[in-house]
Amino acid sequence: MHKGFIKIAAITAALAVMLGAFGAHGLRPLLSDKELSTFETAVRYQFYHSFALLITGILFKDFHQQYLRWSGKFFCYGMVVFSGSLYLLTFMKLLGKQGFEWLGAITPFGGICFVAGWCFMLLAVVRKS
């Protein structure tokens, strides 16, 4: 078991619940449907990958640890870059700030991190130590 990944998973999942509730109740009257959808996508992917990180921490004792370490790191990077960029994009629009549309261009790099995390998890299981 990798306690660090499990702790981070618990924190990011709790944050996803809080942000989801904030979006549903606090942001709904302030954002357009498109902007709210962007925020909800960020929450959803953060939640999915919090569970992925939890699974990574649990698998750590039985499978290739180096690959799982990379898997967990990439899930964390993905949450920061993918969800973080969408959160920032939404909040900048909420605040009426212009010129932050470029944040949408870095979001796919977070998606690549998520894919890398899943690939490293697959490698860890295939190459069981």
PDB file of C-alpha atoms in Angstrom:
ATOM      1  CA  MET A   1       0.000   0.000   0.000  1.00  0.00           C
ATOM      2  CA  HIS A   2       1.241   3.491  -0.841  1.00  0.00           C
ATOM      3  CA  LYS A   3      -0.139   5.756   1.879  1.00  0.00           C
ATOM      4  CA  GLY A   4       0.856   8.949   0.094  1.00  0.00           C
ATOM      5  CA  PHE A   5      -1.264   8.190  -2.952  1.00  0.00           C
ATOM      6  CA  ILE A   6      -4.179   7.103  -0.788  1.00  0.00           C
ATOM      7  CA  LYS A   7      -3.989  10.324   1.249  1.00  0.00           C
ATOM      8  CA  ILE A   8      -3.874  12.467  -1.895  1.00  0.00           C
ATOM      9  CA  ALA A   9      -6.791  10.476  -3.342  1.00  0.00           C
ATOM     10  CA  ALA A  10      -8.869  11.150  -0.227  1.00  0.00           C
ATOM     11  CA  ILE A  11      -8.067  14.872  -0.353  1.00  0.00           C
ATOM     12  CA  THR A  12      -8.741  15.261  -4.080  1.00  0.00           C
ATOM     13  CA  ALA A  13     -11.978  13.261  -3.865  1.00  0.00           C
ATOM     14  CA  ALA A  14     -13.197  15.398  -0.956  1.00  0.00           C
ATOM     15  CA  LEU A  15     -12.305  18.527  -2.941  1.00  0.00           C
ATOM     16  CA  ALA A  16     -14.198  17.162  -5.953  1.00  0.00           C
ATOM     17  CA  VAL A  17     -17.316  16.709  -3.825  1.00  0.00           C
ATOM     18  CA  MET A  18     -17.025  20.238  -2.430  1.00  0.00           C
ATOM     19  CA  LEU A  19     -16.315  21.789  -5.833  1.00  0.00           C
ATOM     20  CA  GLY A  20     -19.172  19.834  -7.396  1.00  0.00           C
ATOM     21  CA  ALA A  21     -21.587  21.096  -4.758  1.00  0.00           C
ATOM     22  CA  PHE A  22     -20.260  24.630  -5.175  1.00  0.00           C
ATOM     23  CA  GLY A  23     -20.759  24.382  -8.930  1.00  0.00           C
ATOM     24  CA  ALA A  24     -24.273  22.987  -8.635  1.00  0.00           C
ATOM     25  CA  HIS A  25     -25.470  25.463  -6.026  1.00  0.00           C
ATOM     26  CA  GLY A  26     -23.194  28.493  -6.098  1.00  0.00           C
ATOM     27  CA  LEU A  27     -22.155  28.804  -9.718  1.00  0.00           C
ATOM     28  CA  ARG A  28     -25.311  27.693 -11.535  1.00  0.00           C
ATOM     29  CA  PRO A  29     -26.959  31.142 -11.418  1.00  0.00           C
ATOM     30  CA  LEU A  30     -23.714  32.904 -12.383  1.00  0.00           C
ATOM     31  CA  LEU A  31     -22.477  30.896 -15.375  1.00  0.00           C
ATOM     32  CA  SER A  32     -23.779  30.013 -18.798  1.00  0.00           C
ATOM     33  CA  ASP A  33     -24.608  26.373 -19.506  1.00  0.00           C
ATOM     34  CA  LYS A  34     -21.369  26.025 -21.495  1.00  0.00           C
ATOM     35  CA  GLU A  35     -19.241  27.473 -18.689  1.00  0.00           C
ATOM     36  CA  LEU A  36     -20.990  25.321 -16.097  1.00  0.00           C
ATOM     37  CA  SER A  37     -20.405  22.263 -18.290  1.00  0.00           C
ATOM     38  CA  THR A  38     -16.686  23.094 -18.398  1.00  0.00           C
ATOM     39  CA  PHE A  39     -16.591  23.285 -14.604  1.00  0.00           C
ATOM     40  CA  GLU A  40     -18.523  20.012 -14.260  1.00  0.00           C
ATOM     41  CA  THR A  41     -16.065  18.295 -16.633  1.00  0.00           C
ATOM     42  CA  ALA A  42     -13.197  19.382 -14.394  1.00  0.00           C
ATOM     43  CA  VAL A  43     -14.958  18.012 -11.309  1.00  0.00           C
ATOM     44  CA  ARG A  44     -15.864  14.736 -13.025  1.00  0.00           C
ATOM     45  CA  TYR A  45     -12.319  14.021 -14.231  1.00  0.00           C
ATOM     46  CA  GLN A  46     -10.876  14.977 -10.850  1.00  0.00           C
ATOM     47  CA  PHE A  47     -13.253  12.513  -9.225  1.00  0.00           C
ATOM     48  CA  TYR A  48     -12.480   9.703 -11.681  1.00  0.00           C
ATOM     49  CA  HIS A  49      -8.783  10.120 -11.193  1.00  0.00           C
ATOM     50  CA  SER A  50      -9.032  10.399  -7.423  1.00  0.00           C
ATOM     51  CA  PHE A  51     -10.406   6.861  -7.558  1.00  0.00           C
ATOM     52  CA  ALA A  52      -7.665   5.887 -10.007  1.00  0.00           C
ATOM     53  CA  LEU A  53      -5.095   7.213  -7.532  1.00  0.00           C
ATOM     54  CA  LEU A  54      -6.764   5.288  -4.698  1.00  0.00           C
ATOM     55  CA  ILE A  55      -6.565   2.096  -6.757  1.00  0.00           C
ATOM     56  CA  THR A  56      -2.915   2.834  -7.529  1.00  0.00           C
ATOM     57  CA  GLY A  57      -2.142   3.100  -3.826  1.00  0.00           C
ATOM     58  CA  ILE A  58      -3.933  -0.162  -3.084  1.00  0.00           C
ATOM     59  CA  LEU A  59      -2.220  -2.058  -5.923  1.00  0.00           C
ATOM     60  CA  PHE A  60       1.186  -0.847  -4.774  1.00  0.00           C
ATOM     61  CA  LYS A  61       1.844  -3.806  -2.465  1.00  0.00           C
ATOM     62  CA  ASP A  62       1.200  -6.482  -5.102  1.00  0.00           C
ATOM     63  CA  PHE A  63       2.460  -5.086  -8.411  1.00  0.00           C
ATOM     64  CA  HIS A  64       5.484  -3.415 -10.000  1.00  0.00           C
ATOM     65  CA  GLN A  65       6.087  -0.458  -7.706  1.00  0.00           C
ATOM     66  CA  GLN A  66       8.123   1.760 -10.045  1.00  0.00           C
ATOM     67  CA  TYR A  67       5.427   1.692 -12.729  1.00  0.00           C
ATOM     68  CA  LEU A  68       2.722   2.323 -10.145  1.00  0.00           C
ATOM     69  CA  ARG A  69       4.725   5.229  -8.765  1.00  0.00           C
ATOM     70  CA  TRP A  70       4.727   6.776 -12.254  1.00  0.00           C
ATOM     71  CA  SER A  71       1.051   5.951 -12.647  1.00  0.00           C
ATOM     72  CA  GLY A  72       0.172   7.814  -9.451  1.00  0.00           C
ATOM     73  CA  LYS A  73       2.354  10.785 -10.350  1.00  0.00           C
ATOM     74  CA  PHE A  74       0.741  11.094 -13.769  1.00  0.00           C
ATOM     75  CA  PHE A  75      -2.751  10.905 -12.249  1.00  0.00           C
ATOM     76  CA  CYS A  76      -1.769  13.771  -9.923  1.00  0.00           C
ATOM     77  CA  TYR A  77      -0.224  15.812 -12.753  1.00  0.00           C
ATOM     78  CA  GLY A  78      -3.340  15.203 -14.827  1.00  0.00           C
ATOM     79  CA  MET A  79      -5.655  16.447 -12.095  1.00  0.00           C
ATOM     80  CA  VAL A  80      -3.598  19.606 -11.676  1.00  0.00           C
ATOM     81  CA  VAL A  81      -3.233  20.360 -15.387  1.00  0.00           C
ATOM     82  CA  PHE A  82      -6.562  19.072 -16.786  1.00  0.00           C
ATOM     83  CA  SER A  83      -8.970  19.938 -13.999  1.00  0.00           C
ATOM     84  CA  GLY A  84      -6.931  22.885 -12.764  1.00  0.00           C
ATOM     85  CA  SER A  85      -6.874  24.576 -16.163  1.00  0.00           C
ATOM     86  CA  LEU A  86     -10.643  24.129 -16.550  1.00  0.00           C
ATOM     87  CA  TYR A  87     -11.276  25.489 -13.037  1.00  0.00           C
ATOM     88  CA  LEU A  88      -9.094  28.508 -13.769  1.00  0.00           C
ATOM     89  CA  LEU A  89     -10.738  29.078 -17.134  1.00  0.00           C
ATOM     90  CA  THR A  90     -14.169  29.005 -15.508  1.00  0.00           C
ATOM     91  CA  PHE A  91     -13.195  31.345 -12.676  1.00  0.00           C
ATOM     92  CA  MET A  92     -11.526  33.817 -15.017  1.00  0.00           C
ATOM     93  CA  LYS A  93     -14.748  33.970 -17.066  1.00  0.00           C
ATOM     94  CA  LEU A  94     -16.762  34.333 -13.861  1.00  0.00           C
ATOM     95  CA  LEU A  95     -14.592  37.281 -12.828  1.00  0.00           C
ATOM     96  CA  GLY A  96     -14.930  38.815 -16.288  1.00  0.00           C
ATOM     97  CA  LYS A  97     -11.208  38.566 -16.973  1.00  0.00           C
ATOM     98  CA  GLN A  98     -10.248  38.522 -20.642  1.00  0.00           C
ATOM     99  CA  GLY A  99      -7.219  36.889 -22.231  1.00  0.00           C
ATOM    100  CA  PHE A 100      -7.272  33.577 -20.361  1.00  0.00           C
ATOM    101  CA  GLU A 101      -8.683  31.489 -23.215  1.00  0.00           C
ATOM    102  CA  TRP A 102      -5.188  30.028 -23.704  1.00  0.00           C
ATOM    103  CA  LEU A 103      -5.825  27.918 -20.597  1.00  0.00           C
ATOM    104  CA  GLY A 104      -8.037  25.708 -22.737  1.00  0.00           C
ATOM    105  CA  ALA A 105      -4.986  24.905 -24.872  1.00  0.00           C
ATOM    106  CA  ILE A 106      -3.091  23.309 -21.975  1.00  0.00           C
ATOM    107  CA  THR A 107      -6.001  21.127 -20.855  1.00  0.00           C
ATOM    108  CA  PRO A 108      -5.145  18.323 -23.337  1.00  0.00           C
ATOM    109  CA  PHE A 109      -1.716  17.960 -21.725  1.00  0.00           C
ATOM    110  CA  GLY A 110      -3.532  16.988 -18.538  1.00  0.00           C
ATOM    111  CA  GLY A 111      -5.496  14.443 -20.549  1.00  0.00           C
ATOM    112  CA  ILE A 112      -2.224  13.014 -21.846  1.00  0.00           C
ATOM    113  CA  CYS A 113      -1.066  12.697 -18.235  1.00  0.00           C
ATOM    114  CA  PHE A 114      -4.238  10.740 -17.408  1.00  0.00           C
ATOM    115  CA  VAL A 115      -3.632   8.376 -20.339  1.00  0.00           C
ATOM    116  CA  ALA A 116      -0.004   7.935 -19.254  1.00  0.00           C
ATOM    117  CA  GLY A 117      -1.163   7.099 -15.719  1.00  0.00           C
ATOM    118  CA  TRP A 118      -3.461   4.373 -17.016  1.00  0.00           C
ATOM    119  CA  CYS A 119      -0.710   3.013 -19.300  1.00  0.00           C
ATOM    120  CA  PHE A 120       1.747   2.839 -16.408  1.00  0.00           C
ATOM    121  CA  MET A 121      -0.881   1.041 -14.326  1.00  0.00           C
ATOM    122  CA  LEU A 122      -1.271  -1.492 -17.135  1.00  0.00           C
ATOM    123  CA  LEU A 123       2.505  -1.949 -17.293  1.00  0.00           C
ATOM    124  CA  ALA A 124       2.643  -2.469 -13.542  1.00  0.00           C
ATOM    125  CA  VAL A 125       0.097  -5.251 -13.708  1.00  0.00           C
ATOM    126  CA  VAL A 126       1.575  -6.871 -16.825  1.00  0.00           C
ATOM    127  CA  ARG A 127       5.105  -6.779 -15.413  1.00  0.00           C
ATOM    128  CA  LYS A 128       4.262  -7.910 -11.911  1.00  0.00           C
ATOM    129  CA  SER A 129       7.435  -7.973  -9.824  1.00  0.00           C
TER     130      SER A 129
END
